[in-house]
Amino acid sequence: MQTPSGHPVESTSAQRVVVLVSGLGSNLAALLAAHEDGSYGARVVGVVTDNPAAGALDLARDAGVASVVVSTKDFEDRAAWNVGLAEAVAVFQPDLVVLAGFMRILAPTFVRRFEGRIINTHPALLPSFPGAHGVRDALAHGVKVTGCTVHVVDDGVDTGPIIAQAAVPVLEDDDEPTLHERVKVAERALLVETVGRIARDGLFLAGRQAVIGR
Ligand code: GAR
C-alpha cells in the first residue's frame, strides 16, 4: 500500500481492509474466507453498508467482523451522508477500502479522504459498460466476451485506473442472472487475488497506470 505521498507503508501485520457493500455480499464472503489464511496479507476489519437489509451484515456477524449501517435516510442530503460514510470508514483506520457491490456513487470529498486507497469491483470489462447495469448493458450490446474489472476509484463513475481484469464468455442462451453468476465466479477470484497482492506488494499509481509491486 502507498501513502498519499507515494511511500509504501512498512507493516509486519495484515493490511486493514474495510469493505463497502449494498447487497448480498458474495464478494465480501470470498474476502472473509481468504483472510482466514494468515499469509493472505489483508484482513477485513470492518463492513460498511448503506442498506440496513444487506445480507452482508449477516456475513460480517458470522465472521465476527464489525459492521455499520450508514443509510442515506438518516442524513439531510447526499453531502452529509458522504461525510457520515467517511467517518464510519475512518473509524476502522483502513489501509484499503474495497467497494464490493456498493451501489452508491461516492462524492469527491470521500474519494479525497482515502485517495489512492479505494478500489472497486465492476461486473464488466471497463471502460465498456460502466454504471449500475454492467451485465445487462453488455448483454444488450451483444458482446461475445465480457468480464470483470478491479480498478482504483476516482471522481468518475467506474473511470479510475484499471488494476486487474478477467474475461468471461457470453453464451447464446444467457440472460442477465446466468451471465452475472458466471461473471461473479470470475470476479470473486479476481478480487481476492488482487486485494491480497495489493496488501502484500503495494499499489503504485502513475497517471492511468496502476501497478502492484515494483
Ligand atoms: C457484483 O457483481 C459487483 O461487481 C456489482 O454488484 C455485484 C455485487 O455482488 N457491482 C456493481 O454493479 C457496481 N456498479 P455481491 O453483493 O454478491 O458481492
PDB file of C-alpha atoms and ligand atoms in Angstrom:
ATOM      1  CA  MET A   1       0.000   0.000   0.000  1.00  0.00           C
ATOM      2  CA  GLN A   2       1.203   3.513  -0.563  1.00  0.00           C
ATOM      3  CA  THR A   3       0.586   6.637   1.399  1.00  0.00           C
ATOM      4  CA  PRO A   4      -0.699   9.784  -0.361  1.00  0.00           C
ATOM      5  CA  SER A   5       2.945  10.858  -0.558  1.00  0.00           C
ATOM      6  CA  GLY A   6       3.716   7.720  -2.542  1.00  0.00           C
ATOM      7  CA  HIS A   7       5.764   5.816   0.021  1.00  0.00           C
ATOM      8  CA  PRO A   8       4.931   2.172   0.748  1.00  0.00           C
ATOM      9  CA  VAL A   9       3.762   1.610   4.301  1.00  0.00           C
ATOM     10  CA  GLU A  10       6.031  -0.843   6.093  1.00  0.00           C
ATOM     11  CA  SER A  11       3.977  -3.273   8.094  1.00  0.00           C
ATOM     12  CA  THR A  12       4.574  -6.664   9.533  1.00  0.00           C
ATOM     13  CA  SER A  13       0.868  -7.254  10.203  1.00  0.00           C
ATOM     14  CA  ALA A  14      -2.051  -7.699   7.819  1.00  0.00           C
ATOM     15  CA  GLN A  15      -3.289  -4.658   5.929  1.00  0.00           C
ATOM     16  CA  ARG A  16      -6.596  -3.364   7.269  1.00  0.00           C
ATOM     17  CA  VAL A  17      -9.431  -3.656   4.757  1.00  0.00           C
ATOM     18  CA  VAL A  18     -12.868  -2.036   5.040  1.00  0.00           C
ATOM     19  CA  VAL A  19     -15.496  -3.409   2.653  1.00  0.00           C
ATOM     20  CA  LEU A  20     -18.409  -1.254   1.450  1.00  0.00           C
ATOM     21  CA  VAL A  21     -21.335  -3.313   0.224  1.00  0.00           C
ATOM     22  CA  SER A  22     -25.023  -2.760  -0.559  1.00  0.00           C
ATOM     23  CA  GLY A  23     -26.437  -6.239  -1.069  1.00  0.00           C
ATOM     24  CA  LEU A  24     -25.854  -9.959  -0.884  1.00  0.00           C
ATOM     25  CA  GLY A  25     -22.119  -9.767  -0.334  1.00  0.00           C
ATOM     26  CA  SER A  26     -20.750 -12.806  -2.158  1.00  0.00           C
ATOM     27  CA  ASN A  27     -17.570 -10.847  -2.898  1.00  0.00           C
ATOM     28  CA  LEU A  28     -17.354  -9.936   0.782  1.00  0.00           C
ATOM     29  CA  ALA A  29     -17.794 -13.622   1.667  1.00  0.00           C
ATOM     30  CA  ALA A  30     -14.858 -14.507  -0.581  1.00  0.00           C
ATOM     31  CA  LEU A  31     -12.659 -11.892   1.117  1.00  0.00           C
ATOM     32  CA  LEU A  32     -13.714 -13.120   4.556  1.00  0.00           C
ATOM     33  CA  ALA A  33     -12.790 -16.680   3.581  1.00  0.00           C
ATOM     34  CA  ALA A  34      -9.420 -15.559   2.191  1.00  0.00           C
ATOM     35  CA  HIS A  35      -8.408 -13.588   5.268  1.00  0.00           C
ATOM     36  CA  GLU A  36      -8.633 -16.715   7.402  1.00  0.00           C
ATOM     37  CA  ASP A  37      -5.274 -17.643   5.863  1.00  0.00           C
ATOM     38  CA  GLY A  38      -2.645 -15.806   7.897  1.00  0.00           C
ATOM     39  CA  SER A  39      -0.370 -15.452   4.869  1.00  0.00           C
ATOM     40  CA  TYR A  40      -3.026 -13.613   2.828  1.00  0.00           C
ATOM     41  CA  GLY A  41      -1.679 -10.226   3.924  1.00  0.00           C
ATOM     42  CA  ALA A  42      -5.055  -8.490   4.312  1.00  0.00           C
ATOM     43  CA  ARG A  43      -7.736  -8.664   6.961  1.00  0.00           C
ATOM     44  CA  VAL A  44     -11.323  -7.375   6.730  1.00  0.00           C
ATOM     45  CA  VAL A  45     -11.663  -5.235   9.855  1.00  0.00           C
ATOM     46  CA  GLY A  46     -14.989  -3.608   9.056  1.00  0.00           C
ATOM     47  CA  VAL A  47     -18.043  -3.800   6.812  1.00  0.00           C
ATOM     48  CA  VAL A  48     -20.000  -0.656   5.991  1.00  0.00           C
ATOM     49  CA  THR A  49     -23.317  -0.659   4.175  1.00  0.00           C
ATOM     50  CA  ASP A  50     -25.935   1.859   3.062  1.00  0.00           C
ATOM     51  CA  ASN A  51     -28.599  -0.853   3.248  1.00  0.00           C
ATOM     52  CA  PRO A  52     -29.999  -1.977   6.633  1.00  0.00           C
ATOM     53  CA  ALA A  53     -31.279  -5.181   4.950  1.00  0.00           C
ATOM     54  CA  ALA A  54     -27.971  -6.118   3.290  1.00  0.00           C
ATOM     55  CA  GLY A  55     -27.160  -9.829   3.512  1.00  0.00           C
ATOM     56  CA  ALA A  56     -23.589  -8.682   4.025  1.00  0.00           C
ATOM     57  CA  LEU A  57     -24.496  -7.755   7.615  1.00  0.00           C
ATOM     58  CA  ASP A  58     -25.160 -11.423   8.405  1.00  0.00           C
ATOM     59  CA  LEU A  59     -21.878 -12.432   6.773  1.00  0.00           C
ATOM     60  CA  ALA A  60     -19.977  -9.899   8.880  1.00  0.00           C
ATOM     61  CA  ARG A  61     -21.677 -11.016  12.090  1.00  0.00           C
ATOM     62  CA  ASP A  62     -20.970 -14.691  11.377  1.00  0.00           C
ATOM     63  CA  ALA A  63     -17.319 -13.855  10.711  1.00  0.00           C
ATOM     64  CA  GLY A  64     -17.019 -11.778  13.891  1.00  0.00           C
ATOM     65  CA  VAL A  65     -16.298  -8.613  11.899  1.00  0.00           C
ATOM     66  CA  ALA A  66     -17.733  -5.251  12.976  1.00  0.00           C
ATOM     67  CA  SER A  67     -20.349  -3.710  10.686  1.00  0.00           C
ATOM     68  CA  VAL A  68     -22.013  -0.318  10.412  1.00  0.00           C
ATOM     69  CA  VAL A  69     -25.119   0.848   8.542  1.00  0.00           C
ATOM     70  CA  VAL A  70     -24.887   4.365   7.114  1.00  0.00           C
ATOM     71  CA  SER A  71     -28.270   4.916   5.493  1.00  0.00           C
ATOM     72  CA  THR A  72     -28.989   7.913   3.267  1.00  0.00           C
ATOM     73  CA  LYS A  73     -32.325   8.176   5.123  1.00  0.00           C
ATOM     74  CA  ASP A  74     -30.518   9.267   8.277  1.00  0.00           C
ATOM     75  CA  PHE A  75     -28.883  12.290   6.640  1.00  0.00           C
ATOM     76  CA  GLU A  76     -30.197  15.606   5.409  1.00  0.00           C
ATOM     77  CA  ASP A  77     -28.593  15.366   1.987  1.00  0.00           C
ATOM     78  CA  ARG A  78     -26.053  13.447  -0.037  1.00  0.00           C
ATOM     79  CA  ALA A  79     -23.155  15.650   1.062  1.00  0.00           C
ATOM     80  CA  ALA A  80     -23.890  14.968   4.730  1.00  0.00           C
ATOM     81  CA  TRP A  81     -24.270  11.247   4.018  1.00  0.00           C
ATOM     82  CA  ASN A  82     -20.841  11.197   2.361  1.00  0.00           C
ATOM     83  CA  VAL A  83     -19.322  12.821   5.441  1.00  0.00           C
ATOM     84  CA  GLY A  84     -21.055  10.288   7.698  1.00  0.00           C
ATOM     85  CA  LEU A  85     -19.917   7.431   5.491  1.00  0.00           C
ATOM     86  CA  ALA A  86     -16.317   8.660   5.508  1.00  0.00           C
ATOM     87  CA  GLU A  87     -16.386   8.978   9.301  1.00  0.00           C
ATOM     88  CA  ALA A  88     -17.735   5.439   9.652  1.00  0.00           C
ATOM     89  CA  VAL A  89     -14.992   4.074   7.385  1.00  0.00           C
ATOM     90  CA  ALA A  90     -12.228   6.117   9.035  1.00  0.00           C
ATOM     91  CA  VAL A  91     -13.041   4.632  12.448  1.00  0.00           C
ATOM     92  CA  PHE A  92     -11.578   1.338  11.186  1.00  0.00           C
ATOM     93  CA  GLN A  93      -8.313   3.037  10.140  1.00  0.00           C
ATOM     94  CA  PRO A  94      -8.255   1.265   6.785  1.00  0.00           C
ATOM     95  CA  ASP A  95      -5.214   0.723   4.620  1.00  0.00           C
ATOM     96  CA  LEU A  96      -7.563  -0.227   1.783  1.00  0.00           C
ATOM     97  CA  VAL A  97     -11.265   0.486   1.139  1.00  0.00           C
ATOM     98  CA  VAL A  98     -12.941  -2.091  -1.114  1.00  0.00           C
ATOM     99  CA  LEU A  99     -16.233  -1.366  -2.861  1.00  0.00           C
ATOM    100  CA  ALA A 100     -17.750  -4.824  -3.389  1.00  0.00           C
ATOM    101  CA  GLY A 101     -21.220  -4.322  -4.799  1.00  0.00           C
ATOM    102  CA  PHE A 102     -21.586  -0.855  -3.298  1.00  0.00           C
ATOM    103  CA  MET A 103     -24.327   0.741  -5.389  1.00  0.00           C
ATOM    104  CA  ARG A 104     -23.877   4.424  -4.471  1.00  0.00           C
ATOM    105  CA  ILE A 105     -21.670   6.993  -6.114  1.00  0.00           C
ATOM    106  CA  LEU A 106     -19.114   8.461  -3.738  1.00  0.00           C
ATOM    107  CA  ALA A 107     -18.590  12.222  -3.559  1.00  0.00           C
ATOM    108  CA  PRO A 108     -15.155  13.684  -4.295  1.00  0.00           C
ATOM    109  CA  THR A 109     -14.890  14.550  -0.572  1.00  0.00           C
ATOM    110  CA  PHE A 110     -14.987  10.832   0.251  1.00  0.00           C
ATOM    111  CA  VAL A 111     -12.559   9.932  -2.540  1.00  0.00           C
ATOM    112  CA  ARG A 112     -10.052  12.621  -1.392  1.00  0.00           C
ATOM    113  CA  ARG A 113     -10.113  11.328   2.170  1.00  0.00           C
ATOM    114  CA  PHE A 114      -8.935   7.848   1.109  1.00  0.00           C
ATOM    115  CA  GLU A 115      -7.192   8.893  -2.094  1.00  0.00           C
ATOM    116  CA  GLY A 116      -5.490   6.053  -3.972  1.00  0.00           C
ATOM    117  CA  ARG A 117      -6.682   3.559  -1.365  1.00  0.00           C
ATOM    118  CA  ILE A 118     -10.210   2.870  -2.666  1.00  0.00           C
ATOM    119  CA  ILE A 119     -10.772   0.078  -5.162  1.00  0.00           C
ATOM    120  CA  ASN A 120     -13.981  -1.121  -6.808  1.00  0.00           C
ATOM    121  CA  THR A 121     -15.022  -4.349  -8.466  1.00  0.00           C
ATOM    122  CA  HIS A 122     -17.205  -3.917 -11.539  1.00  0.00           C
ATOM    123  CA  PRO A 123     -19.015  -6.678 -13.482  1.00  0.00           C
ATOM    124  CA  ALA A 124     -17.821  -5.734 -16.980  1.00  0.00           C
ATOM    125  CA  LEU A 125     -14.612  -5.089 -18.880  1.00  0.00           C
ATOM    126  CA  LEU A 126     -14.172  -1.348 -18.342  1.00  0.00           C
ATOM    127  CA  PRO A 127     -14.158   1.101 -19.999  1.00  0.00           C
ATOM    128  CA  SER A 128     -17.097  -0.733 -21.615  1.00  0.00           C
ATOM    129  CA  PHE A 129     -20.382  -0.782 -19.719  1.00  0.00           C
ATOM    130  CA  PRO A 130     -19.774   1.382 -16.633  1.00  0.00           C
ATOM    131  CA  GLY A 131     -22.585   2.134 -14.202  1.00  0.00           C
ATOM    132  CA  ALA A 132     -25.133   0.166 -12.250  1.00  0.00           C
ATOM    133  CA  HIS A 133     -26.052  -2.333 -15.000  1.00  0.00           C
ATOM    134  CA  GLY A 134     -22.759  -3.608 -16.395  1.00  0.00           C
ATOM    135  CA  VAL A 135     -24.035  -7.132 -17.052  1.00  0.00           C
ATOM    136  CA  ARG A 136     -27.377  -6.082 -18.559  1.00  0.00           C
ATOM    137  CA  ASP A 137     -25.709  -3.478 -20.785  1.00  0.00           C
ATOM    138  CA  ALA A 138     -23.094  -5.956 -22.074  1.00  0.00           C
ATOM    139  CA  LEU A 139     -25.818  -8.479 -22.886  1.00  0.00           C
ATOM    140  CA  ALA A 140     -27.969  -5.873 -24.643  1.00  0.00           C
ATOM    141  CA  HIS A 141     -24.976  -4.760 -26.721  1.00  0.00           C
ATOM    142  CA  GLY A 142     -24.439  -8.306 -27.975  1.00  0.00           C
ATOM    143  CA  VAL A 143     -20.799  -8.684 -26.927  1.00  0.00           C
ATOM    144  CA  LYS A 144     -19.440 -12.235 -27.027  1.00  0.00           C
ATOM    145  CA  VAL A 145     -16.920 -11.682 -24.239  1.00  0.00           C
ATOM    146  CA  THR A 146     -17.421  -9.630 -21.094  1.00  0.00           C
ATOM    147  CA  GLY A 147     -15.862  -9.963 -17.654  1.00  0.00           C
ATOM    148  CA  CYS A 148     -14.908  -8.063 -14.533  1.00  0.00           C
ATOM    149  CA  THR A 149     -12.587  -5.239 -13.584  1.00  0.00           C
ATOM    150  CA  VAL A 150     -10.915  -4.174 -10.357  1.00  0.00           C
ATOM    151  CA  HIS A 151      -9.987  -0.505 -10.528  1.00  0.00           C
ATOM    152  CA  VAL A 152      -8.932   2.436  -8.415  1.00  0.00           C
ATOM    153  CA  VAL A 153     -11.819   4.750  -7.576  1.00  0.00           C
ATOM    154  CA  ASP A 154     -11.599   8.328  -8.795  1.00  0.00           C
ATOM    155  CA  ASP A 155     -14.254  11.038  -9.050  1.00  0.00           C
ATOM    156  CA  GLY A 156     -15.937   9.480 -12.098  1.00  0.00           C
ATOM    157  CA  VAL A 157     -18.288   6.511 -12.382  1.00  0.00           C
ATOM    158  CA  ASP A 158     -16.077   3.436 -12.936  1.00  0.00           C
ATOM    159  CA  THR A 159     -13.425   5.588 -14.639  1.00  0.00           C
ATOM    160  CA  GLY A 160     -10.366   5.104 -12.395  1.00  0.00           C
ATOM    161  CA  PRO A 161      -7.104   3.345 -13.319  1.00  0.00           C
ATOM    162  CA  ILE A 162      -7.562  -0.355 -14.023  1.00  0.00           C
ATOM    163  CA  ILE A 163      -5.679  -2.757 -11.742  1.00  0.00           C
ATOM    164  CA  ALA A 164      -6.843  -6.170 -12.992  1.00  0.00           C
ATOM    165  CA  GLN A 165      -9.377  -7.726 -15.351  1.00  0.00           C
ATOM    166  CA  ALA A 166     -10.691 -11.176 -16.235  1.00  0.00           C
ATOM    167  CA  ALA A 167     -12.650 -12.188 -19.336  1.00  0.00           C
ATOM    168  CA  VAL A 168     -15.830 -14.268 -19.272  1.00  0.00           C
ATOM    169  CA  PRO A 169     -17.614 -15.693 -22.343  1.00  0.00           C
ATOM    170  CA  VAL A 170     -21.203 -14.716 -23.104  1.00  0.00           C
ATOM    171  CA  LEU A 171     -23.209 -17.805 -24.070  1.00  0.00           C
ATOM    172  CA  GLU A 172     -26.027 -17.789 -26.628  1.00  0.00           C
ATOM    173  CA  ASP A 173     -28.770 -18.602 -24.139  1.00  0.00           C
ATOM    174  CA  ASP A 174     -27.540 -16.289 -21.364  1.00  0.00           C
ATOM    175  CA  ASP A 175     -29.898 -13.953 -19.577  1.00  0.00           C
ATOM    176  CA  GLU A 176     -28.785 -11.354 -17.029  1.00  0.00           C
ATOM    177  CA  PRO A 177     -28.836 -13.714 -13.984  1.00  0.00           C
ATOM    178  CA  THR A 178     -26.925 -16.555 -15.688  1.00  0.00           C
ATOM    179  CA  LEU A 179     -24.326 -14.216 -17.131  1.00  0.00           C
ATOM    180  CA  HIS A 180     -23.969 -12.282 -13.872  1.00  0.00           C
ATOM    181  CA  GLU A 181     -23.426 -15.501 -11.936  1.00  0.00           C
ATOM    182  CA  ARG A 182     -20.651 -16.572 -14.377  1.00  0.00           C
ATOM    183  CA  VAL A 183     -19.083 -13.110 -14.091  1.00  0.00           C
ATOM    184  CA  LYS A 184     -19.283 -13.256 -10.289  1.00  0.00           C
ATOM    185  CA  VAL A 185     -17.362 -16.533 -10.158  1.00  0.00           C
ATOM    186  CA  ALA A 186     -14.502 -14.827 -12.011  1.00  0.00           C
ATOM    187  CA  GLU A 187     -14.975 -11.619 -10.045  1.00  0.00           C
ATOM    188  CA  ARG A 188     -14.626 -13.222  -6.630  1.00  0.00           C
ATOM    189  CA  ALA A 189     -11.386 -14.929  -7.628  1.00  0.00           C
ATOM    190  CA  LEU A 190     -10.006 -11.728  -9.185  1.00  0.00           C
ATOM    191  CA  LEU A 191     -10.938  -9.552  -6.219  1.00  0.00           C
ATOM    192  CA  VAL A 192      -9.459 -11.946  -3.656  1.00  0.00           C
ATOM    193  CA  GLU A 193      -6.253 -12.279  -5.665  1.00  0.00           C
ATOM    194  CA  THR A 194      -5.961  -8.529  -6.276  1.00  0.00           C
ATOM    195  CA  VAL A 195      -6.613  -7.441  -2.681  1.00  0.00           C
ATOM    196  CA  GLY A 196      -4.047  -9.963  -1.425  1.00  0.00           C
ATOM    197  CA  ARG A 197      -1.422  -8.822  -3.925  1.00  0.00           C
ATOM    198  CA  ILE A 198      -2.017  -5.157  -3.079  1.00  0.00           C
ATOM    199  CA  ALA A 199      -1.719  -5.917   0.626  1.00  0.00           C
ATOM    200  CA  ARG A 200       1.498  -7.875   0.209  1.00  0.00           C
ATOM    201  CA  ASP A 201       3.252  -5.904  -2.533  1.00  0.00           C
ATOM    202  CA  GLY A 202       1.740  -2.393  -2.595  1.00  0.00           C
ATOM    203  CA  LEU A 203      -0.291  -0.471  -5.160  1.00  0.00           C
ATOM    204  CA  PHE A 204       1.520   2.215  -7.120  1.00  0.00           C
ATOM    205  CA  LEU A 205      -0.164   4.808  -9.294  1.00  0.00           C
ATOM    206  CA  ALA A 206       1.275   6.911 -12.105  1.00  0.00           C
ATOM    207  CA  GLY A 207      -1.428   8.660 -14.086  1.00  0.00           C
ATOM    208  CA  ARG A 208      -3.683   5.967 -15.512  1.00  0.00           C
ATOM    209  CA  GLN A 209      -1.188   3.222 -14.782  1.00  0.00           C
ATOM    210  CA  ALA A 210      -1.943   1.180 -11.670  1.00  0.00           C
ATOM    211  CA  VAL A 211       0.776  -1.343 -10.817  1.00  0.00           C
ATOM    212  CA  ILE A 212       1.006  -3.835  -7.971  1.00  0.00           C
ATOM    213  CA  GLY A 213       4.535  -4.217  -6.606  1.00  0.00           C
ATOM    214  CA  ARG A 214       7.688  -2.818  -8.218  1.00  0.00           C
TER     215      ARG A 214
HETATM  216  C1  GAR B   1     -21.000  -7.606  -8.156  1.00  0.00           C
HETATM  217  O1  GAR B   1     -21.106  -8.256  -9.395  1.00  0.00           O
HETATM  218  C2  GAR B   1     -20.383  -6.235  -8.349  1.00  0.00           C
HETATM  219  O2  GAR B   1     -19.434  -6.168  -9.367  1.00  0.00           O
HETATM  220  C3  GAR B   1     -21.594  -5.425  -8.701  1.00  0.00           C
HETATM  221  O3  GAR B   1     -22.576  -5.877  -7.818  1.00  0.00           O
HETATM  222  C4  GAR B   1     -22.361  -7.270  -7.573  1.00  0.00           C
HETATM  223  C5  GAR B   1     -22.409  -7.489  -6.074  1.00  0.00           C
HETATM  224  O4  GAR B   1     -22.460  -8.847  -5.771  1.00  0.00           O
HETATM  225  N1  GAR B   1     -21.327  -4.036  -8.557  1.00  0.00           N
HETATM  226  C6  GAR B   1     -21.778  -3.130  -9.402  1.00  0.00           C
HETATM  227  O5  GAR B   1     -22.505  -3.382 -10.345  1.00  0.00           O
HETATM  228  C7  GAR B   1     -21.343  -1.706  -9.093  1.00  0.00           C
HETATM  229  N2  GAR B   1     -21.592  -0.860 -10.204  1.00  0.00           N
HETATM  230  P1  GAR B   1     -22.287  -9.362  -4.279  1.00  0.00           P
HETATM  231  O6  GAR B   1     -23.143  -8.490  -3.381  1.00  0.00           O
HETATM  232  O7  GAR B   1     -22.759 -10.775  -4.309  1.00  0.00           O
HETATM  233  O8  GAR B   1     -20.824  -9.256  -3.931  1.00  0.00           O
END
